[in-house]
Tab-separated table of C-alpha atoms in Angstrom:
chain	number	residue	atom	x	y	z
A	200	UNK	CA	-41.492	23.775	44.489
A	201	UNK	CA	-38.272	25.580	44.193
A	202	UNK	CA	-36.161	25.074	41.237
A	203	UNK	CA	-32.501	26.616	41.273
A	204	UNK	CA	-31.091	26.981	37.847
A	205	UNK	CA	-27.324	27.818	37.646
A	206	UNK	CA	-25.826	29.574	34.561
A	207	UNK	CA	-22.281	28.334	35.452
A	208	UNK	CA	-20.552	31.271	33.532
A	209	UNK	CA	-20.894	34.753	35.139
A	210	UNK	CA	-22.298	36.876	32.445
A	211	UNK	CA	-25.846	37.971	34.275
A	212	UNK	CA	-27.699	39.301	30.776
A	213	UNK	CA	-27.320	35.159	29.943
A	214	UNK	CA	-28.433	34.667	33.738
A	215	UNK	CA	-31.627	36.774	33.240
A	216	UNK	CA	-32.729	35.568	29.933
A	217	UNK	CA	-32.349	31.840	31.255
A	218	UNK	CA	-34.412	32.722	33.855
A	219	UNK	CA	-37.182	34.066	31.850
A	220	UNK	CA	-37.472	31.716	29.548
A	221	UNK	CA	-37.234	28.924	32.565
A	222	UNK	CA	-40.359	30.902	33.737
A	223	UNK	CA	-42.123	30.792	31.109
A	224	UNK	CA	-42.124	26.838	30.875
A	225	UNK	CA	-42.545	26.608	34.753
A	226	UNK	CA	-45.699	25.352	36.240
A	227	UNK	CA	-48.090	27.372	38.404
A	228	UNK	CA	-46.649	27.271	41.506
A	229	UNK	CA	-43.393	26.233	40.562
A	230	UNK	CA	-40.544	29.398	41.793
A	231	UNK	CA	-37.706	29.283	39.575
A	232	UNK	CA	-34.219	31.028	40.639
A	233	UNK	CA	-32.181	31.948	38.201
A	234	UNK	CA	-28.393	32.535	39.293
A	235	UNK	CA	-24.635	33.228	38.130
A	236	UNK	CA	-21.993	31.884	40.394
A	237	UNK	CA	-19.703	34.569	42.649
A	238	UNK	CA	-16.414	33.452	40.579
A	239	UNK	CA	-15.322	31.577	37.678
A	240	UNK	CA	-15.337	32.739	33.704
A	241	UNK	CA	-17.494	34.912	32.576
A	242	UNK	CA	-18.171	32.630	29.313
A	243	UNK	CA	-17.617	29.011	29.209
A	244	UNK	CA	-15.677	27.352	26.045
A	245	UNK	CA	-12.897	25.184	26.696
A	246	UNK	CA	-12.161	22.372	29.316
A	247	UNK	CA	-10.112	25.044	31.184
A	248	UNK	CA	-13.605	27.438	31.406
A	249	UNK	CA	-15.378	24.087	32.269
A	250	UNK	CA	-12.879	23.069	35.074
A	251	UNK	CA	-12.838	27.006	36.481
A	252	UNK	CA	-16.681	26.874	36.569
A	253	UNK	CA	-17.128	23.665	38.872
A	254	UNK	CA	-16.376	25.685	41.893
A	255	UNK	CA	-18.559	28.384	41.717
A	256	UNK	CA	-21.340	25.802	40.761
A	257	UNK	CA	-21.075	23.803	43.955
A	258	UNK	CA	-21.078	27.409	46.122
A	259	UNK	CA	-24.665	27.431	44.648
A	260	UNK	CA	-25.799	24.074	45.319
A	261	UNK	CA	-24.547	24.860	49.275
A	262	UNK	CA	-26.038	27.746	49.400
A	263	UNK	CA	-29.486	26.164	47.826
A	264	UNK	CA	-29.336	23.266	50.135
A	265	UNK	CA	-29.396	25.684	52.839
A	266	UNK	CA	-32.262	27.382	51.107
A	267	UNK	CA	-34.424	24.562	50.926
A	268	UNK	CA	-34.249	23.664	47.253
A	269	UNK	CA	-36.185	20.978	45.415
A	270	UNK	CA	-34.001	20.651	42.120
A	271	UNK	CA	-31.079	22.246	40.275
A	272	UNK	CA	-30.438	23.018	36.598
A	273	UNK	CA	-27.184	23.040	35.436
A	274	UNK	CA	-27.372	25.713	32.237
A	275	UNK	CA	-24.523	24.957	30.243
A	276	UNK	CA	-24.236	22.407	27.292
A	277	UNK	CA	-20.771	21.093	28.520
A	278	UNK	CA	-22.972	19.877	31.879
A	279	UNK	CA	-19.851	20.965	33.927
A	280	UNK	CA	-19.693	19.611	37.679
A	281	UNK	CA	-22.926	17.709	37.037
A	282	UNK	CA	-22.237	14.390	39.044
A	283	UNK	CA	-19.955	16.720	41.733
A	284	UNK	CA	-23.252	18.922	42.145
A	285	UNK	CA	-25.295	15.606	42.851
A	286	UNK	CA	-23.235	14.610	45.299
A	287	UNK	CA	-23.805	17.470	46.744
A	288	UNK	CA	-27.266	17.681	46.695
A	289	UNK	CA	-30.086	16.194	47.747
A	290	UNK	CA	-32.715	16.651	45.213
A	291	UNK	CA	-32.012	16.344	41.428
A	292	UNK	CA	-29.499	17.835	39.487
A	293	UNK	CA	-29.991	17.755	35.826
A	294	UNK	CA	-27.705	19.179	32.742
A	295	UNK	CA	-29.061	21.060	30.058
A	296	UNK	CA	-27.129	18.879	27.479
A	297	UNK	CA	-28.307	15.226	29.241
A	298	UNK	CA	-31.977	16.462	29.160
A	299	UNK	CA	-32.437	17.928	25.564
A	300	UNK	CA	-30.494	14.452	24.161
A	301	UNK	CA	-32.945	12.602	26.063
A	302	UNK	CA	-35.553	14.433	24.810
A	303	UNK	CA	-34.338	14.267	21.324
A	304	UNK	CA	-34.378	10.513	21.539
A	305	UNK	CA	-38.110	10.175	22.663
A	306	UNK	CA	-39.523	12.245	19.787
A	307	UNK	CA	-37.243	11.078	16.790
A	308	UNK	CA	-34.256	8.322	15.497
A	309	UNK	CA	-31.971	11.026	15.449
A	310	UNK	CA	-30.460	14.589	16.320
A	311	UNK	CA	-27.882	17.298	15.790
A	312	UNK	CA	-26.679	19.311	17.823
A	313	UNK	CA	-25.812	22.921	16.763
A	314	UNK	CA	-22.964	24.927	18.915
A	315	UNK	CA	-20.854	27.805	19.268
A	316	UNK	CA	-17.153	27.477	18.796
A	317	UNK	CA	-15.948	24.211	16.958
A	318	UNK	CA	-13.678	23.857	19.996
A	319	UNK	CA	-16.271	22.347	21.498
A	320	UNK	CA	-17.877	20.174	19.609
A	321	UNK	CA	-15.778	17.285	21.082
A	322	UNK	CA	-17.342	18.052	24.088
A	323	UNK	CA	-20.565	17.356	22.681
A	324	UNK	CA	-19.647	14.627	20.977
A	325	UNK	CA	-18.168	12.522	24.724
A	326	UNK	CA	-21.633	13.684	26.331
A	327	UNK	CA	-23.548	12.074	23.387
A	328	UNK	CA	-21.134	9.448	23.695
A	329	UNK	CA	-21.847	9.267	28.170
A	330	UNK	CA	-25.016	9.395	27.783
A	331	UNK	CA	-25.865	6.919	24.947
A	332	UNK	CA	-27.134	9.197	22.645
A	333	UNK	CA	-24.239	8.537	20.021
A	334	UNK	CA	-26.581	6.446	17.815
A	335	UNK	CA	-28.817	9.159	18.076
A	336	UNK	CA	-27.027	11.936	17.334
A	337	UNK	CA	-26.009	12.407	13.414
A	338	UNK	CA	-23.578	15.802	14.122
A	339	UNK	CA	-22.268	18.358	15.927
A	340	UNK	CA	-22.063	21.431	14.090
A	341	UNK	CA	-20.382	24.610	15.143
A	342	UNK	CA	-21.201	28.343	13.843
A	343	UNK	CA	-18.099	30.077	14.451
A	344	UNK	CA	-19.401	32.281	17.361
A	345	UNK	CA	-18.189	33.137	20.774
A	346	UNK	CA	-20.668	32.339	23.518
A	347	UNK	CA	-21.483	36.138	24.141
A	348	UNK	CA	-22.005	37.013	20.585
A	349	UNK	CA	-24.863	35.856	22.049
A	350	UNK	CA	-25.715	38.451	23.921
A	351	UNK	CA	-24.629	41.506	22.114
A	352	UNK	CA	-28.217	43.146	20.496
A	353	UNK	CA	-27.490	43.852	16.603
A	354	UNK	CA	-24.787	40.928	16.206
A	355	UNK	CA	-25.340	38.312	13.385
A	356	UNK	CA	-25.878	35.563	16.048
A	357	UNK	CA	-29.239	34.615	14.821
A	358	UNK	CA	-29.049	34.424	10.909
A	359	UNK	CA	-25.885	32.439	11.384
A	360	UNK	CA	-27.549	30.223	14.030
A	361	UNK	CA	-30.439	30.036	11.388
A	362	UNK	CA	-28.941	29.061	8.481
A	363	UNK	CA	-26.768	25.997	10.347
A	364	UNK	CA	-29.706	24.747	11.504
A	365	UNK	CA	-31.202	24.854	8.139
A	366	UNK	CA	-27.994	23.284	6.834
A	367	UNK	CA	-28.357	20.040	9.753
A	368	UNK	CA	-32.347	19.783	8.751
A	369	UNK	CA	-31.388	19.489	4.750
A	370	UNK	CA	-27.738	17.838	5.010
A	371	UNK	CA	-28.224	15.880	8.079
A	372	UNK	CA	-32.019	14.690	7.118
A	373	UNK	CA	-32.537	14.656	11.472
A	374	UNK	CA	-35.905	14.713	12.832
A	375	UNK	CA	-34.747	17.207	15.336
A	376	UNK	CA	-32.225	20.000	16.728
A	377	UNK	CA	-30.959	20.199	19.563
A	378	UNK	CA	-29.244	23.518	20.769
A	379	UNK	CA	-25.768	23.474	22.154
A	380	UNK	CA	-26.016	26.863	24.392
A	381	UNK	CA	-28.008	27.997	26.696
A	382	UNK	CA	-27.326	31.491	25.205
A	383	UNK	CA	-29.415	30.091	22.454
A	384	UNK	CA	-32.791	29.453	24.963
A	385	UNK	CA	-34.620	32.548	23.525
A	386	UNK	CA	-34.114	31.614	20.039
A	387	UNK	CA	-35.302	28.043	20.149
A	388	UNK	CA	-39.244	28.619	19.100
A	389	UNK	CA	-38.560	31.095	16.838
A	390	UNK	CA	-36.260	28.845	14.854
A	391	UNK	CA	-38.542	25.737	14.971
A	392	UNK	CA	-41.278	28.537	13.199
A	393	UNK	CA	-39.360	29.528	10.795
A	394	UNK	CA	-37.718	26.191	9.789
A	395	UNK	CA	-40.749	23.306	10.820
A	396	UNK	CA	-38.913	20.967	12.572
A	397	UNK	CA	-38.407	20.206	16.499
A	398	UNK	CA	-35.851	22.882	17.978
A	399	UNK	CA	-34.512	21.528	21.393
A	400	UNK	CA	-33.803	23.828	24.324
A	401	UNK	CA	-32.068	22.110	26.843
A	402	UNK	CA	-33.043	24.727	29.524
A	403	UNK	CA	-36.691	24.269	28.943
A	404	UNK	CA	-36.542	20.759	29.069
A	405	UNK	CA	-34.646	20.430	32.324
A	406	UNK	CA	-37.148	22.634	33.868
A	407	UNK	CA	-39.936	20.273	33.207
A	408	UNK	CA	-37.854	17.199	33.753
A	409	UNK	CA	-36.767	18.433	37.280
A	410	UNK	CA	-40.467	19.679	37.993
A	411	UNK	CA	-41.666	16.079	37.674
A	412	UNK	CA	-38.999	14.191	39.560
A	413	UNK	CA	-39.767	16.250	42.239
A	414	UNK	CA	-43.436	15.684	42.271
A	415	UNK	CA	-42.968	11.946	41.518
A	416	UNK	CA	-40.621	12.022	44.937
A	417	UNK	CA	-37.632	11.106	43.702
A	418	UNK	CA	-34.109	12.292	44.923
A	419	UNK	CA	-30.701	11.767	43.926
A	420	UNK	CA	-29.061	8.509	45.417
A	421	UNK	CA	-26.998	8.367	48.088
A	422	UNK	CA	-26.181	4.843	48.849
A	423	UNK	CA	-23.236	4.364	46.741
A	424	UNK	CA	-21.501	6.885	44.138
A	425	UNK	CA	-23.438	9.842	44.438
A	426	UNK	CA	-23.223	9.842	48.243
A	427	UNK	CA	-22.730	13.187	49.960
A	428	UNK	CA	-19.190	13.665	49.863
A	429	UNK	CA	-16.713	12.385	52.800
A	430	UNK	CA	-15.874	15.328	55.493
A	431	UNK	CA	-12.492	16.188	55.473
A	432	UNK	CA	-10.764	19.516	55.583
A	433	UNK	CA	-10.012	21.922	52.081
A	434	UNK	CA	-6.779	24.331	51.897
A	435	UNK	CA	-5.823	27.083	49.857
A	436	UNK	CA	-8.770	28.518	48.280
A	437	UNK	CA	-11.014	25.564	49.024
A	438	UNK	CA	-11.610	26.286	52.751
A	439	UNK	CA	-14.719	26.987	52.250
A	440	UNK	CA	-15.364	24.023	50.606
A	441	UNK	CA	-14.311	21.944	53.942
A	442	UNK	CA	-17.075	19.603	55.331
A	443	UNK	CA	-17.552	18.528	58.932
């Protein structure tokens, strides 16, 4: 089974640590390929970063249909492109921020989720919203750091992190956490240790999820919305884009 996990942004330190800790979940046998799209913004945090990103995420899934893919992970919180990128594809296509909701629901009444920039919390807040996870999900809470304070070794990242998910365990009173970065995937365990309570990393969770909807057989639909899209010609920029 080949699992293709796209890190919409194109910072590749965040590409290789997704990848790891994708591996490490991963079942025996299961190859996981960890990319960065050739374009779009090198961290995403607005609508504008989201839109920009959608592109270079649907270069990947054509290139990983052509490369015999089973199932795509889409590893940012915003889940940017995610019904595009299953039209486009023929296995599934899952978002980081659909799959650890989902998750948070089947182990607990309720969630929150703990971000970067209070920008996007509103994001967040429409995918808990999508998704029906809005009963679920108590808050969104932001810590006031860029996306690739993240990934700069020595930065306060992980106290401040820390201490807002102590804050939404106390304040909140949630059964679980969800994370609201995939920057974050390498913290997750060693948060739930030092706090004792679930830590959600969407990442992880997607893996799994799209390892067993592709050993159950199942595929995205493509009788009705999520059909392949129509062939018609792209301009500008697009070309490539065209289908025939």
């Amino acid at each position: 089974m080949k699992i293709k996990i796209i890190n919409p942004n194109t910072t590749w330190s965040m590409t290789e640590k997704i990848g790891l800790c994708a591996r490490r979940v991963a079942a025996a046998g299961t190859e996981i390929v960890a990319v960065s799209p050739g374009m779009g913004p090198a961290s995403i945090e607005s609508h504008y970063d989201e839109a920009l990103s959608v592109p270079g995420i649907l270069d990947e899934i054509r290139k990983g249909e052509a490369d015999a893919v089973d199932a795509y992970v889409i590893a940012c919180f915003g889940d940017p492109g995610l019904y595009a990128a299953r039209e486009a594809a023929r296995g599934p296509v899952i978002g980081i921020a659909e799959a650890a909701m989902h998750a948070a629901s089947l182990i607990g009444n309720s969630f929150s989720v703990v971000t970067t920039l209070e920008r996007t919390c509103g994001i967040a807040w429409h995918l808990a919203e999508m998704y029906g996870m809005q009963r679920f999900c108590r808050k969104v809470r932001a810590c006031a750091l860029n996306v690739l304070d993240l990934e700069h070794h020595g930065s306060d990242a992980y106290r401040i992190i820390l201490a807002e998910c102590r804050q939404a365990m106390q304040q909140d009173k949630v059964d679980s956490i969800v994370l609201g970065c995939a920057g974050m995937t390498d913290l997750c365990k060693k948060i739930e240790s030092e706090l004792g309570i679930a830590v959600i990393d969407g990442v992880t969770v997607a893996v799994k999820l799209a390892e067993s909807l592709v050993q159950l057989g199942l595929k995205t639909g493509k009788r009705r919305d999520l059909a392949f899209p129509l062939p018609k010609p792209y301009t500008g920029l697009l070309e490539n884009f065209s289908r025939s």
